[in-house]
């Protein structure tokens, strides 16, 4: 079974703090994704990565950065957390584009609260 | 945001067939059409994918017309446990990635 794990299920941070959300997948997938999910807005793509050290902006990258130093690990960074970044953050991975049939595999999510 | 359109919500009763249609006008020629299911407090789960015509698995069927600009997810004989949000994927505004739309919240009643 594909496993995507996220470092925390729940996280509470203060405004202005630097926040790291970690995601690890064990299926040697090339693609990894970070989404946020808010009530009424569905899932919105923040960043994705096709390969180590490669990253592409999604639909809402502002206020976020990412790091992919190893194939299995994709980190989302909030340089200076703000209250409007309170949300559920979901990580996903998938095989390369040529094998898109298999879809994306999601982690359990991290519920981040910024106070 | 993904350029997809699907109903925001639907209600059904146990044992009924449920059809959820999504329009994805900007799907690319080589994109597969993919649907996900999400339960509260969980990440989305892949349920079915197809390229054209009809695909069926143990969970659902997927109907795709020839122009591929829409698709219909069909859930036969739903049960209470099928209450979830169902997402189809479409291309994002930049056109460089498949991403999620707003989803359809299905409520199955006894």
PDB file of C-alpha atoms in Angstrom:
ATOM      1  CA  UNK A   1       0.000   0.000   0.000  1.00  0.00           C
ATOM      2  CA  UNK A   2       1.130   3.501  -0.784  1.00  0.00           C
ATOM      3  CA  UNK A   3       1.764   5.490   2.308  1.00  0.00           C
ATOM      4  CA  UNK A   4       1.888   9.243   2.540  1.00  0.00           C
ATOM      5  CA  UNK A   5       2.612  10.541   6.006  1.00  0.00           C
ATOM      6  CA  UNK A   6       2.492  14.046   7.361  1.00  0.00           C
ATOM      7  CA  UNK A   7       4.484  15.126  10.375  1.00  0.00           C
ATOM      8  CA  UNK A   8       1.569  16.361  12.470  1.00  0.00           C
ATOM      9  CA  UNK A   9      -2.194  15.920  12.511  1.00  0.00           C
ATOM     10  CA  UNK A  10      -2.752  19.101  14.510  1.00  0.00           C
ATOM     11  CA  UNK A  11      -0.540  22.138  14.887  1.00  0.00           C
ATOM     12  CA  UNK A  12      -1.015  25.472  16.646  1.00  0.00           C
ATOM     13  CA  UNK A  13       1.345  28.330  15.854  1.00  0.00           C
ATOM     14  CA  UNK A  14       1.508  32.033  16.579  1.00  0.00           C
ATOM     15  CA  UNK A  15       1.318  34.803  14.013  1.00  0.00           C
ATOM     16  CA  UNK A  16       4.758  35.542  12.590  1.00  0.00           C
ATOM     17  CA  UNK A  17       6.239  32.134  13.371  1.00  0.00           C
ATOM     18  CA  UNK A  18       8.007  30.119  10.707  1.00  0.00           C
ATOM     19  CA  UNK A  19       6.165  26.870  10.159  1.00  0.00           C
ATOM     20  CA  UNK A  20       7.379  23.665   8.529  1.00  0.00           C
ATOM     21  CA  UNK A  21       4.967  20.996   7.359  1.00  0.00           C
ATOM     22  CA  UNK A  22       6.657  17.769   6.365  1.00  0.00           C
ATOM     23  CA  UNK A  23       5.395  15.091   4.010  1.00  0.00           C
ATOM     24  CA  UNK A  24       6.981  11.743   3.249  1.00  0.00           C
ATOM     25  CA  UNK A  25       5.902   9.111   0.709  1.00  0.00           C
ATOM     26  CA  UNK A  26       7.219   5.590   0.443  1.00  0.00           C
ATOM     27  CA  UNK A  27       6.312   4.691  -3.148  1.00  0.00           C
ATOM     28  CA  UNK A  28       9.188   6.358  -4.991  1.00  0.00           C
ATOM     29  CA  UNK A  29       6.728   8.728  -6.683  1.00  0.00           C
ATOM     30  CA  UNK A  30       8.126  11.529  -8.791  1.00  0.00           C
ATOM     31  CA  UNK A  31       5.249  13.942  -8.203  1.00  0.00           C
ATOM     32  CA  UNK A  32       4.340  15.505  -4.892  1.00  0.00           C
ATOM     33  CA  UNK A  33       1.734  18.135  -4.069  1.00  0.00           C
ATOM     34  CA  UNK A  34       0.620  20.460  -1.300  1.00  0.00           C
ATOM     35  CA  UNK A  35      -3.003  21.547  -1.036  1.00  0.00           C
ATOM     36  CA  UNK A  36      -4.991  23.503   1.451  1.00  0.00           C
ATOM     37  CA  UNK A  37      -8.637  22.844   2.094  1.00  0.00           C
ATOM     38  CA  UNK A  38     -11.074  25.350   3.511  1.00  0.00           C
ATOM     39  CA  UNK A  39     -14.842  25.075   4.014  1.00  0.00           C
ATOM     40  CA  UNK A  40     -16.705  25.924   0.832  1.00  0.00           C
ATOM     41  CA  UNK A  41     -13.517  26.256  -1.230  1.00  0.00           C
ATOM     42  CA  UNK A  42     -12.588  22.626  -1.848  1.00  0.00           C
ATOM     43  CA  UNK A  43      -8.942  21.713  -2.345  1.00  0.00           C
ATOM     44  CA  UNK A  44      -6.626  24.374  -3.690  1.00  0.00           C
ATOM     45  CA  UNK A  45      -3.176  23.549  -5.017  1.00  0.00           C
ATOM     46  CA  UNK A  46      -0.353  25.514  -3.378  1.00  0.00           C
ATOM     47  CA  UNK A  47       2.765  23.994  -4.924  1.00  0.00           C
ATOM     48  CA  UNK A  48       3.801  20.822  -6.649  1.00  0.00           C
ATOM     49  CA  UNK A  49       7.055  19.161  -7.589  1.00  0.00           C
ATOM     50  CA  UNK A  50       7.909  16.869 -10.491  1.00  0.00           C
ATOM     51  CA  UNK A  51      11.324  15.900  -9.240  1.00  0.00           C
ATOM     52  CA  UNK A  52      13.950  16.534  -6.613  1.00  0.00           C
ATOM     53  CA  UNK A  53      14.815  20.239  -6.348  1.00  0.00           C
ATOM     54  CA  UNK A  54      12.064  21.114  -8.814  1.00  0.00           C
ATOM     55  CA  UNK A  55       8.950  23.030  -7.873  1.00  0.00           C
ATOM     56  CA  UNK A  56       6.051  24.665  -9.621  1.00  0.00           C
ATOM     57  CA  UNK A  57       3.541  27.150  -8.289  1.00  0.00           C
ATOM     58  CA  UNK A  58      -0.014  26.026  -8.000  1.00  0.00           C
ATOM     59  CA  UNK A  59      -3.058  28.252  -7.785  1.00  0.00           C
ATOM     60  CA  UNK A  60      -2.328  29.912  -4.416  1.00  0.00           C
ATOM     61  CA  UNK A  61       1.438  30.009  -3.749  1.00  0.00           C
ATOM     62  CA  UNK A  62       1.516  33.404  -2.044  1.00  0.00           C
ATOM     63  CA  UNK A  63       2.819  33.215   1.503  1.00  0.00           C
ATOM     64  CA  UNK A  64       4.257  29.731   1.028  1.00  0.00           C
ATOM     65  CA  UNK A  65       7.465  28.133  -0.159  1.00  0.00           C
ATOM     66  CA  UNK A  66       8.482  24.500  -0.600  1.00  0.00           C
ATOM     67  CA  UNK A  67      11.555  22.353  -0.475  1.00  0.00           C
ATOM     68  CA  UNK A  68      12.259  19.008  -2.086  1.00  0.00           C
ATOM     69  CA  UNK A  69      15.803  17.890  -1.300  1.00  0.00           C
ATOM     70  CA  UNK A  70      14.988  14.182  -1.428  1.00  0.00           C
ATOM     71  CA  UNK A  71      12.565  12.333  -3.650  1.00  0.00           C
ATOM     72  CA  UNK A  72      10.474  11.012  -0.789  1.00  0.00           C
ATOM     73  CA  UNK A  73      10.141  14.257   1.145  1.00  0.00           C
ATOM     74  CA  UNK A  74       8.291  17.456   0.278  1.00  0.00           C
ATOM     75  CA  UNK A  75       8.163  20.281   2.792  1.00  0.00           C
ATOM     76  CA  UNK A  76       5.794  23.228   2.907  1.00  0.00           C
ATOM     77  CA  UNK A  77       7.098  26.343   4.603  1.00  0.00           C
ATOM     78  CA  UNK A  78       5.168  29.274   5.939  1.00  0.00           C
ATOM     79  CA  UNK A  79       7.855  31.930   6.342  1.00  0.00           C
ATOM     80  CA  UNK A  80       5.726  34.109   8.605  1.00  0.00           C
ATOM     81  CA  UNK A  81       2.458  32.485   9.547  1.00  0.00           C
ATOM     82  CA  UNK A  82      -0.697  34.576   9.437  1.00  0.00           C
ATOM     83  CA  UNK A  83      -4.194  33.892  10.707  1.00  0.00           C
ATOM     84  CA  UNK A  84      -5.534  33.531   7.159  1.00  0.00           C
ATOM     85  CA  UNK A  85      -3.287  30.500   6.773  1.00  0.00           C
ATOM     86  CA  UNK A  86      -5.326  28.614   9.337  1.00  0.00           C
ATOM     87  CA  UNK A  87      -6.476  25.636   7.309  1.00  0.00           C
ATOM     88  CA  UNK A  88      -6.258  21.910   6.637  1.00  0.00           C
ATOM     89  CA  UNK A  89      -3.105  21.119   4.669  1.00  0.00           C
ATOM     90  CA  UNK A  90      -2.993  17.979   2.558  1.00  0.00           C
ATOM     91  CA  UNK A  91       0.018  16.405   0.919  1.00  0.00           C
ATOM     92  CA  UNK A  92      -0.230  13.998  -2.007  1.00  0.00           C
ATOM     93  CA  UNK A  93       2.058  12.036  -4.291  1.00  0.00           C
ATOM     94  CA  UNK A  94       1.617  10.378  -7.655  1.00  0.00           C
ATOM     95  CA  UNK A  95       3.592   8.476 -10.264  1.00  0.00           C
ATOM     96  CA  UNK A  96       5.022  10.448 -13.194  1.00  0.00           C
ATOM     97  CA  UNK A  97       2.753  11.966 -15.835  1.00  0.00           C
ATOM     98  CA  UNK A  98       3.043   8.975 -18.118  1.00  0.00           C
ATOM     99  CA  UNK A  99       1.374   6.843 -15.486  1.00  0.00           C
ATOM    100  CA  UNK A 100      -1.258   9.343 -14.385  1.00  0.00           C
ATOM    101  CA  UNK A 101      -3.858   6.564 -14.443  1.00  0.00           C
ATOM    102  CA  UNK A 102      -3.055   5.745 -10.860  1.00  0.00           C
ATOM    103  CA  UNK A 103      -4.123   9.127  -9.488  1.00  0.00           C
ATOM    104  CA  UNK A 104      -2.847  10.919  -6.416  1.00  0.00           C
ATOM    105  CA  UNK A 105      -2.389   9.391  -2.978  1.00  0.00           C
ATOM    106  CA  UNK A 106      -3.135  11.654  -0.060  1.00  0.00           C
ATOM    107  CA  UNK A 107      -1.828  11.902   3.460  1.00  0.00           C
ATOM    108  CA  UNK A 108      -4.139  12.304   6.466  1.00  0.00           C
ATOM    109  CA  UNK A 109      -3.771  16.075   6.555  1.00  0.00           C
ATOM    110  CA  UNK A 110      -2.443  18.609   9.059  1.00  0.00           C
ATOM    111  CA  UNK A 111      -4.897  20.962  10.669  1.00  0.00           C
ATOM    112  CA  UNK A 112      -2.952  24.147  11.283  1.00  0.00           C
ATOM    113  CA  UNK A 113      -4.282  26.894  13.507  1.00  0.00           C
ATOM    114  CA  UNK A 114      -2.504  30.249  13.561  1.00  0.00           C
ATOM    115  CA  UNK A 115      -3.397  32.431  16.514  1.00  0.00           C
TER     116      UNK A 115
ATOM    117  CA  UNK B   1      -8.770  27.064  -9.433  1.00  0.00           C
ATOM    118  CA  UNK B   2      -9.743  24.128 -11.584  1.00  0.00           C
ATOM    119  CA  UNK B   3     -12.062  24.921 -14.438  1.00  0.00           C
ATOM    120  CA  UNK B   4     -14.660  22.375 -13.512  1.00  0.00           C
ATOM    121  CA  UNK B   5     -18.350  22.686 -12.792  1.00  0.00           C
ATOM    122  CA  UNK B   6     -20.257  20.207 -10.682  1.00  0.00           C
ATOM    123  CA  UNK B   7     -23.260  20.507  -8.366  1.00  0.00           C
ATOM    124  CA  UNK B   8     -22.397  21.840  -4.948  1.00  0.00           C
ATOM    125  CA  UNK B   9     -24.581  19.287  -3.203  1.00  0.00           C
ATOM    126  CA  UNK B  10     -26.956  16.392  -3.819  1.00  0.00           C
ATOM    127  CA  UNK B  11     -29.300  14.392  -1.622  1.00  0.00           C
ATOM    128  CA  UNK B  12     -30.261  10.780  -2.132  1.00  0.00           C
ATOM    129  CA  UNK B  13     -31.765   7.831  -0.291  1.00  0.00           C
ATOM    130  CA  UNK B  14     -30.279   4.462   0.448  1.00  0.00           C
ATOM    131  CA  UNK B  15     -30.562   2.032  -2.435  1.00  0.00           C
ATOM    132  CA  UNK B  16     -30.889   4.683  -5.121  1.00  0.00           C
ATOM    133  CA  UNK B  17     -28.519   5.229  -8.011  1.00  0.00           C
ATOM    134  CA  UNK B  18     -26.713   8.567  -7.893  1.00  0.00           C
ATOM    135  CA  UNK B  19     -25.254  10.325 -10.920  1.00  0.00           C
ATOM    136  CA  UNK B  20     -22.925  13.293 -10.507  1.00  0.00           C
ATOM    137  CA  UNK B  21     -21.930  15.175 -13.637  1.00  0.00           C
ATOM    138  CA  UNK B  22     -18.870  17.363 -13.975  1.00  0.00           C
ATOM    139  CA  UNK B  23     -17.972  19.628 -16.850  1.00  0.00           C
ATOM    140  CA  UNK B  24     -14.248  20.042 -17.510  1.00  0.00           C
ATOM    141  CA  UNK B  25     -14.039  22.078 -20.681  1.00  0.00           C
ATOM    142  CA  UNK B  26     -10.265  22.534 -20.600  1.00  0.00           C
ATOM    143  CA  UNK B  27      -9.293  18.891 -20.207  1.00  0.00           C
ATOM    144  CA  UNK B  28      -6.206  18.190 -22.283  1.00  0.00           C
ATOM    145  CA  UNK B  29      -6.020  15.567 -25.018  1.00  0.00           C
ATOM    146  CA  UNK B  30      -3.843  13.233 -22.987  1.00  0.00           C
ATOM    147  CA  UNK B  31      -5.535  13.777 -19.600  1.00  0.00           C
ATOM    148  CA  UNK B  32      -7.368  10.959 -17.942  1.00  0.00           C
ATOM    149  CA  UNK B  33     -10.611  11.945 -16.215  1.00  0.00           C
ATOM    150  CA  UNK B  34     -10.357  11.217 -12.529  1.00  0.00           C
ATOM    151  CA  UNK B  35     -12.755  11.267  -9.605  1.00  0.00           C
ATOM    152  CA  UNK B  36     -12.049  11.247  -5.894  1.00  0.00           C
ATOM    153  CA  UNK B  37     -14.093  10.688  -2.755  1.00  0.00           C
ATOM    154  CA  UNK B  38     -13.433  12.444   0.537  1.00  0.00           C
ATOM    155  CA  UNK B  39     -14.824  11.638   3.960  1.00  0.00           C
ATOM    156  CA  UNK B  40     -14.655  14.158   6.823  1.00  0.00           C
ATOM    157  CA  UNK B  41     -11.233  14.456   8.462  1.00  0.00           C
ATOM    158  CA  UNK B  42      -9.576  12.356   5.759  1.00  0.00           C
ATOM    159  CA  UNK B  43      -7.639  13.061   2.595  1.00  0.00           C
ATOM    160  CA  UNK B  44      -9.343  12.414  -0.765  1.00  0.00           C
ATOM    161  CA  UNK B  45      -9.324   8.869  -2.042  1.00  0.00           C
ATOM    162  CA  UNK B  46      -9.046   7.933  -5.716  1.00  0.00           C
ATOM    163  CA  UNK B  47     -12.163   6.046  -6.837  1.00  0.00           C
ATOM    164  CA  UNK B  48     -12.208   5.838 -10.617  1.00  0.00           C
ATOM    165  CA  UNK B  49     -10.478   7.059 -13.738  1.00  0.00           C
ATOM    166  CA  UNK B  50     -11.173   6.811 -17.448  1.00  0.00           C
ATOM    167  CA  UNK B  51     -10.249   8.210 -20.818  1.00  0.00           C
ATOM    168  CA  UNK B  52     -13.381   7.728 -22.903  1.00  0.00           C
ATOM    169  CA  UNK B  53     -16.719   5.868 -23.077  1.00  0.00           C
ATOM    170  CA  UNK B  54     -17.380   3.848 -19.939  1.00  0.00           C
ATOM    171  CA  UNK B  55     -15.306   2.504 -17.084  1.00  0.00           C
ATOM    172  CA  UNK B  56     -16.629   0.369 -14.247  1.00  0.00           C
ATOM    173  CA  UNK B  57     -14.988  -0.859 -11.075  1.00  0.00           C
ATOM    174  CA  UNK B  58     -16.218  -2.284  -7.805  1.00  0.00           C
ATOM    175  CA  UNK B  59     -17.115   1.162  -6.500  1.00  0.00           C
ATOM    176  CA  UNK B  60     -18.582   3.148  -9.389  1.00  0.00           C
ATOM    177  CA  UNK B  61     -19.020   3.648 -13.105  1.00  0.00           C
ATOM    178  CA  UNK B  62     -17.733   6.553 -15.109  1.00  0.00           C
ATOM    179  CA  UNK B  63     -19.380   7.706 -18.324  1.00  0.00           C
ATOM    180  CA  UNK B  64     -17.438   9.958 -20.675  1.00  0.00           C
ATOM    181  CA  UNK B  65     -18.970  11.347 -23.883  1.00  0.00           C
ATOM    182  CA  UNK B  66     -17.004  11.502 -27.112  1.00  0.00           C
ATOM    183  CA  UNK B  67     -16.003  15.158 -26.692  1.00  0.00           C
ATOM    184  CA  UNK B  68     -14.661  14.429 -23.161  1.00  0.00           C
ATOM    185  CA  UNK B  69     -15.759  17.855 -21.937  1.00  0.00           C
ATOM    186  CA  UNK B  70     -17.843  16.313 -19.200  1.00  0.00           C
ATOM    187  CA  UNK B  71     -18.105  13.096 -17.262  1.00  0.00           C
ATOM    188  CA  UNK B  72     -20.698  11.430 -15.061  1.00  0.00           C
ATOM    189  CA  UNK B  73     -19.861   9.457 -11.958  1.00  0.00           C
ATOM    190  CA  UNK B  74     -22.500   6.835 -11.247  1.00  0.00           C
ATOM    191  CA  UNK B  75     -22.847   5.234  -7.818  1.00  0.00           C
ATOM    192  CA  UNK B  76     -25.202   2.252  -7.886  1.00  0.00           C
ATOM    193  CA  UNK B  77     -27.443   1.602  -4.887  1.00  0.00           C
ATOM    194  CA  UNK B  78     -25.865   4.089  -2.500  1.00  0.00           C
ATOM    195  CA  UNK B  79     -25.649   3.442   1.207  1.00  0.00           C
ATOM    196  CA  UNK B  80     -25.234   5.783   4.158  1.00  0.00           C
ATOM    197  CA  UNK B  81     -21.492   5.217   4.006  1.00  0.00           C
ATOM    198  CA  UNK B  82     -21.366   6.831   0.554  1.00  0.00           C
ATOM    199  CA  UNK B  83     -22.079  10.199   2.172  1.00  0.00           C
ATOM    200  CA  UNK B  84     -18.978  12.166   1.190  1.00  0.00           C
ATOM    201  CA  UNK B  85     -17.677  14.889  -1.086  1.00  0.00           C
ATOM    202  CA  UNK B  86     -16.944  13.808  -4.652  1.00  0.00           C
ATOM    203  CA  UNK B  87     -14.418  15.658  -6.766  1.00  0.00           C
ATOM    204  CA  UNK B  88     -13.618  15.569 -10.439  1.00  0.00           C
ATOM    205  CA  UNK B  89     -10.307  16.931 -11.619  1.00  0.00           C
ATOM    206  CA  UNK B  90      -9.708  19.574 -14.226  1.00  0.00           C
ATOM    207  CA  UNK B  91      -6.859  21.705 -15.443  1.00  0.00           C
ATOM    208  CA  UNK B  92      -5.853  24.685 -13.317  1.00  0.00           C
ATOM    209  CA  UNK B  93      -5.886  28.230 -14.698  1.00  0.00           C
ATOM    210  CA  UNK B  94      -2.291  27.976 -15.852  1.00  0.00           C
ATOM    211  CA  UNK B  95      -3.134  24.772 -17.662  1.00  0.00           C
ATOM    212  CA  UNK B  96      -0.067  23.030 -16.346  1.00  0.00           C
ATOM    213  CA  UNK B  97      -1.644  20.711 -13.812  1.00  0.00           C
ATOM    214  CA  UNK B  98      -4.733  18.719 -13.058  1.00  0.00           C
ATOM    215  CA  UNK B  99      -6.293  19.988  -9.863  1.00  0.00           C
ATOM    216  CA  UNK B 100      -9.460  19.767  -7.813  1.00  0.00           C
ATOM    217  CA  UNK B 101     -12.634  21.739  -8.212  1.00  0.00           C
ATOM    218  CA  UNK B 102     -15.131  22.545  -5.484  1.00  0.00           C
ATOM    219  CA  UNK B 103     -16.617  19.066  -5.234  1.00  0.00           C
ATOM    220  CA  UNK B 104     -20.168  17.752  -4.790  1.00  0.00           C
ATOM    221  CA  UNK B 105     -21.341  17.026  -1.271  1.00  0.00           C
ATOM    222  CA  UNK B 106     -23.506  13.909  -1.430  1.00  0.00           C
ATOM    223  CA  UNK B 107     -25.822  13.232   1.479  1.00  0.00           C
ATOM    224  CA  UNK B 108     -27.397   9.781   1.593  1.00  0.00           C
ATOM    225  CA  UNK B 109     -30.441   9.539   3.824  1.00  0.00           C
ATOM    226  CA  UNK B 110     -32.027   6.420   5.305  1.00  0.00           C
TER     227      UNK B 110
END
